[in-house]
PDB file of C-alpha atoms in Angstrom:
ATOM      1  CA  MET A 760     -60.029  27.332 -11.779  1.00  0.00           C
ATOM      2  CA  ALA A 761     -58.991  26.990  -8.144  1.00  0.00           C
ATOM      3  CA  ASP A 762     -55.491  27.661  -6.956  1.00  0.00           C
ATOM      4  CA  PRO A 763     -53.150  24.662  -6.456  1.00  0.00           C
ATOM      5  CA  ALA A 764     -52.930  25.231  -2.693  1.00  0.00           C
ATOM      6  CA  ARG A 765     -56.697  24.814  -2.344  1.00  0.00           C
ATOM      7  CA  ALA A 766     -56.595  21.679  -4.486  1.00  0.00           C
ATOM      8  CA  ALA A 767     -53.840  20.255  -2.255  1.00  0.00           C
ATOM      9  CA  ARG A 768     -55.838  20.986   0.914  1.00  0.00           C
ATOM     10  CA  LEU A 769     -58.924  19.413  -0.624  1.00  0.00           C
ATOM     11  CA  ALA A 770     -56.918  16.351  -1.674  1.00  0.00           C
ATOM     12  CA  GLN A 771     -55.682  15.878   1.881  1.00  0.00           C
ATOM     13  CA  ARG A 772     -59.228  16.201   3.233  1.00  0.00           C
ATOM     14  CA  ILE A 773     -60.567  13.703   0.678  1.00  0.00           C
ATOM     15  CA  LYS A 774     -57.821  11.253   1.664  1.00  0.00           C
ATOM     16  CA  VAL A 775     -58.928  11.393   5.302  1.00  0.00           C
ATOM     17  CA  LEU A 776     -62.628  11.175   4.436  1.00  0.00           C
ATOM     18  CA  VAL A 777     -62.198   8.164   2.154  1.00  0.00           C
ATOM     19  CA  ALA A 778     -60.098   6.355   4.772  1.00  0.00           C
ATOM     20  CA  GLU A 779     -62.686   7.028   7.485  1.00  0.00           C
ATOM     21  CA  ALA A 780     -65.549   5.995   5.203  1.00  0.00           C
ATOM     22  CA  LEU A 781     -63.774   2.737   4.361  1.00  0.00           C
ATOM     23  CA  ARG A 782     -63.403   2.018   8.057  1.00  0.00           C
ATOM     24  CA  GLN A 783     -66.897   3.043   9.170  1.00  0.00           C
ATOM     25  CA  SER A 784     -69.434   3.114   6.332  1.00  0.00           C
ATOM     26  CA  VAL A 785     -68.361   0.460   3.847  1.00  0.00           C
ATOM     27  CA  LYS A 786     -69.401  -3.055   4.830  1.00  0.00           C
ATOM     28  CA  GLU A 787     -67.799  -4.857   1.880  1.00  0.00           C
ATOM     29  CA  PRO A 788     -65.429  -7.785   2.529  1.00  0.00           C
ATOM     30  CA  GLY A 789     -61.730  -7.075   2.085  1.00  0.00           C
ATOM     31  CA  VAL A 790     -61.767  -3.306   2.596  1.00  0.00           C
ATOM     32  CA  GLU A 791     -60.135  -3.615   6.018  1.00  0.00           C
ATOM     33  CA  ASN A 792     -56.803  -4.302   4.272  1.00  0.00           C
ATOM     34  CA  ILE A 793     -56.904  -1.125   2.166  1.00  0.00           C
ATOM     35  CA  THR A 794     -54.611   1.773   3.028  1.00  0.00           C
ATOM     36  CA  ILE A 795     -55.108   5.132   1.306  1.00  0.00           C
ATOM     37  CA  THR A 796     -51.629   6.433   0.472  1.00  0.00           C
ATOM     38  CA  GLU A 797     -52.261   9.597  -1.518  1.00  0.00           C
ATOM     39  CA  THR A 798     -54.971  11.658  -3.167  1.00  0.00           C
ATOM     40  CA  ARG A 799     -54.621  14.153  -5.990  1.00  0.00           C
ATOM     41  CA  VAL A 800     -57.272  16.601  -7.107  1.00  0.00           C
ATOM     42  CA  THR A 801     -57.343  18.438 -10.417  1.00  0.00           C
ATOM     43  CA  ASN A 802     -57.094  22.231 -10.214  1.00  0.00           C
ATOM     44  CA  ASP A 803     -60.741  22.606 -11.242  1.00  0.00           C
ATOM     45  CA  LEU A 804     -61.697  20.389  -8.233  1.00  0.00           C
ATOM     46  CA  GLN A 805     -63.835  18.102 -10.421  1.00  0.00           C
ATOM     47  CA  HIS A 806     -61.792  14.890 -10.286  1.00  0.00           C
ATOM     48  CA  ALA A 807     -59.943  13.176  -7.437  1.00  0.00           C
ATOM     49  CA  THR A 808     -57.502  10.316  -7.942  1.00  0.00           C
ATOM     50  CA  VAL A 809     -57.133   8.146  -4.839  1.00  0.00           C
ATOM     51  CA  TYR A 810     -54.052   5.914  -4.583  1.00  0.00           C
ATOM     52  CA  TYR A 811     -54.244   2.886  -2.313  1.00  0.00           C
ATOM     53  CA  THR A 812     -52.286  -0.190  -1.262  1.00  0.00           C
ATOM     54  CA  ILE A 813     -53.613  -3.557  -0.196  1.00  0.00           C
ATOM     55  CA  MET A 814     -51.875  -5.917   2.185  1.00  0.00           C
ATOM     56  CA  GLY A 815     -52.183  -9.624   1.466  1.00  0.00           C
ATOM     57  CA  ASP A 816     -51.877 -12.140  -1.325  1.00  0.00           C
ATOM     58  CA  ALA A 817     -53.172 -11.783  -4.884  1.00  0.00           C
ATOM     59  CA  GLU A 818     -56.620 -13.154  -4.005  1.00  0.00           C
ATOM     60  CA  ALA A 819     -57.051 -10.654  -1.161  1.00  0.00           C
ATOM     61  CA  LYS A 820     -55.932  -7.834  -3.449  1.00  0.00           C
ATOM     62  CA  ALA A 821     -58.425  -8.809  -6.140  1.00  0.00           C
ATOM     63  CA  GLU A 822     -61.258  -9.029  -3.600  1.00  0.00           C
ATOM     64  CA  ALA A 823     -60.383  -5.676  -2.041  1.00  0.00           C
ATOM     65  CA  THR A 824     -60.111  -3.966  -5.431  1.00  0.00           C
ATOM     66  CA  ALA A 825     -63.528  -5.285  -6.465  1.00  0.00           C
ATOM     67  CA  SER A 826     -65.024  -4.181  -3.127  1.00  0.00           C
ATOM     68  CA  LEU A 827     -63.534  -0.730  -3.555  1.00  0.00           C
ATOM     69  CA  GLU A 828     -65.048  -0.380  -7.014  1.00  0.00           C
ATOM     70  CA  ARG A 829     -68.467  -1.496  -5.738  1.00  0.00           C
ATOM     71  CA  SER A 830     -68.220   1.063  -2.913  1.00  0.00           C
ATOM     72  CA  ARG A 831     -67.335   4.002  -5.154  1.00  0.00           C
ATOM     73  CA  GLY A 832     -70.811   5.578  -4.845  1.00  0.00           C
ATOM     74  CA  ILE A 833     -70.906   5.266  -1.065  1.00  0.00           C
ATOM     75  CA  LEU A 834     -67.457   6.808  -0.783  1.00  0.00           C
ATOM     76  CA  ARG A 835     -68.360   9.687  -3.094  1.00  0.00           C
ATOM     77  CA  ARG A 836     -71.522  10.344  -1.081  1.00  0.00           C
ATOM     78  CA  GLU A 837     -69.536  10.419   2.175  1.00  0.00           C
ATOM     79  CA  VAL A 838     -66.999  12.813   0.646  1.00  0.00           C
ATOM     80  CA  GLY A 839     -69.797  15.050  -0.656  1.00  0.00           C
ATOM     81  CA  HIS A 840     -71.531  15.228   2.738  1.00  0.00           C
ATOM     82  CA  ASN A 841     -68.358  16.281   4.514  1.00  0.00           C
ATOM     83  CA  LEU A 842     -66.943  18.814   2.048  1.00  0.00           C
ATOM     84  CA  ASN A 843     -68.190  22.369   1.785  1.00  0.00           C
ATOM     85  CA  ILE A 844     -67.863  22.715  -1.964  1.00  0.00           C
ATOM     86  CA  ARG A 845     -70.502  23.119  -4.648  1.00  0.00           C
ATOM     87  CA  LEU A 846     -69.707  19.988  -6.673  1.00  0.00           C
ATOM     88  CA  THR A 847     -68.448  16.674  -5.308  1.00  0.00           C
ATOM     89  CA  PRO A 848     -65.431  15.460  -7.290  1.00  0.00           C
ATOM     90  CA  THR A 849     -65.551  12.107  -9.051  1.00  0.00           C
ATOM     91  CA  LEU A 850     -63.365   9.468  -7.452  1.00  0.00           C
ATOM     92  CA  GLU A 851     -60.924   7.291  -9.361  1.00  0.00           C
ATOM     93  CA  PHE A 852     -59.086   4.543  -7.486  1.00  0.00           C
ATOM     94  CA  ILE A 853     -55.622   3.489  -8.605  1.00  0.00           C
ATOM     95  CA  ALA A 854     -53.493   0.823  -6.941  1.00  0.00           C
ATOM     96  CA  ASP A 855     -50.275   2.402  -5.690  1.00  0.00           C
ATOM     97  CA  GLU A 856     -47.256   0.457  -6.935  1.00  0.00           C
ATOM     98  CA  LEU A 857     -44.755   2.458  -4.877  1.00  0.00           C
ATOM     99  CA  PRO A 858     -44.354  -0.054  -2.007  1.00  0.00           C
ATOM    100  CA  GLU A 859     -43.588  -2.904  -4.414  1.00  0.00           C
ATOM    101  CA  SER A 860     -41.164  -0.728  -6.375  1.00  0.00           C
ATOM    102  CA  ALA A 861     -39.473   0.382  -3.166  1.00  0.00           C
ATOM    103  CA  SER A 862     -39.014  -3.187  -1.963  1.00  0.00           C
ATOM    104  CA  GLN A 863     -37.533  -4.189  -5.323  1.00  0.00           C
ATOM    105  CA  LEU A 864     -35.172  -1.228  -5.169  1.00  0.00           C
ATOM    106  CA  GLU A 865     -34.125  -2.123  -1.621  1.00  0.00           C
ATOM    107  CA  GLU A 866     -33.396  -5.685  -2.751  1.00  0.00           C
ATOM    108  CA  LEU A 867     -31.228  -4.410  -5.615  1.00  0.00           C
ATOM    109  CA  ILE A 868     -29.319  -2.133  -3.234  1.00  0.00           C
ATOM    110  CA  ARG A 869     -28.770  -5.054  -0.847  1.00  0.00           C
ATOM    111  CA  GLN A 870     -27.442  -7.238  -3.689  1.00  0.00           C
ATOM    112  CA  THR A 871     -25.148  -4.444  -4.852  1.00  0.00           C
ATOM    113  CA  LYS A 872     -23.720  -4.020  -1.351  1.00  0.00           C
ATOM    114  CA  GLU A 873     -23.039  -7.766  -1.166  1.00  0.00           C
ATOM    115  CA  ARG A 874     -21.245  -7.683  -4.520  1.00  0.00           C
ATOM    116  CA  ASP A 875     -19.211  -4.658  -3.439  1.00  0.00           C
ATOM    117  CA  GLN A 876     -18.212  -6.521  -0.264  1.00  0.00           C
ATOM    118  CA  GLN A 877     -17.189  -9.585  -2.290  1.00  0.00           C
ATOM    119  CA  LEU A 878     -15.151  -7.414  -4.648  1.00  0.00           C
ATOM    120  CA  ALA A 879     -13.440  -5.657  -1.741  1.00  0.00           C
ATOM    121  CA  GLU A 880     -12.544  -9.034  -0.202  1.00  0.00           C
ATOM    122  CA  ALA A 881     -11.160 -10.272  -3.538  1.00  0.00           C
ATOM    123  CA  ALA A 882      -9.125  -7.085  -4.021  1.00  0.00           C
ATOM    124  CA  GLU A 883      -7.612  -7.321  -0.552  1.00  0.00           C
ATOM    125  CA  GLY A 884      -3.954  -8.299  -0.829  1.00  0.00           C
ATOM    126  CA  ALA A 885      -3.997  -8.239  -4.647  1.00  0.00           C
ATOM    127  CA  GLN A 886      -0.976  -6.966  -6.574  1.00  0.00           C
ATOM    128  CA  PHE A 887      -0.647  -5.280  -9.906  1.00  0.00           C
ATOM    129  CA  ALA A 888      -0.122  -7.714 -12.800  1.00  0.00           C
ATOM    130  CA  GLY A 889       2.572  -5.722 -14.589  1.00  0.00           C
ATOM    131  CA  GLY A 890       4.051  -3.759 -11.717  1.00  0.00           C
ATOM    132  CA  GLU A 891       2.741  -0.557 -10.240  1.00  0.00           C
ATOM    133  CA  ASP A 892       3.101   1.439 -13.479  1.00  0.00           C
ATOM    134  CA  PRO A 893       1.930  -0.624 -16.464  1.00  0.00           C
ATOM    135  CA  TYR A 894       2.636   2.298 -18.813  1.00  0.00           C
ATOM    136  CA  LYS A 895       6.410   2.312 -18.704  1.00  0.00           C
ATOM    137  CA  LYS A 896       8.310   4.279 -21.288  1.00  0.00           C
ATOM    138  CA  PRO A 897      10.532   2.340 -23.729  1.00  0.00           C
ATOM    139  CA  GLU A 898      13.750   3.684 -22.164  1.00  0.00           C
ATOM    140  CA  GLU A 899      12.689   2.537 -18.679  1.00  0.00           C
ATOM    141  CA  ALA A 900      11.942  -0.956 -20.000  1.00  0.00           C
ATOM    142  CA  ALA A 901      15.416  -1.131 -21.622  1.00  0.00           C
ATOM    143  CA  GLU A 902      17.103  -0.114 -18.348  1.00  0.00           C
ATOM    144  CA  GLU A 903      15.326  -2.867 -16.442  1.00  0.00           C
ATOM    145  CA  GLN A 904      16.433  -5.546 -18.933  1.00  0.00           C
ATOM    146  CA  GLN A 905      20.123  -4.654 -18.387  1.00  0.00           C
TER     147      GLN A 905
END
């Protein structure tokens, strides 16, 4: 079992190699829109998970994903040629949902800020409904009535 620091270095190297191979070696349609965002390698260095994003509409994403799956062998060969390790790790490609989640979160934050601004505008100049202290004691209420 390799140490986690070595696995992290190997993951970074695999990320670069896969990105370069997509740009130079793979001649499939749609791979030019693929961005490799992260790679994780198991501690035994036998399996690499490659996270990617695809720019474009749903049809472009489907085409790029299919092209990436067809190119898995070419990419693994390129990684194996450029790494100095005994066994080439298997490659698993997973679409990275982080950009979509981040944009949804940013939209929710924007909506919340708008609502806060609307609430602040509505509260401006408002007065208390029952006076400043709504929890008056019975003797204070009797004094005010007289």
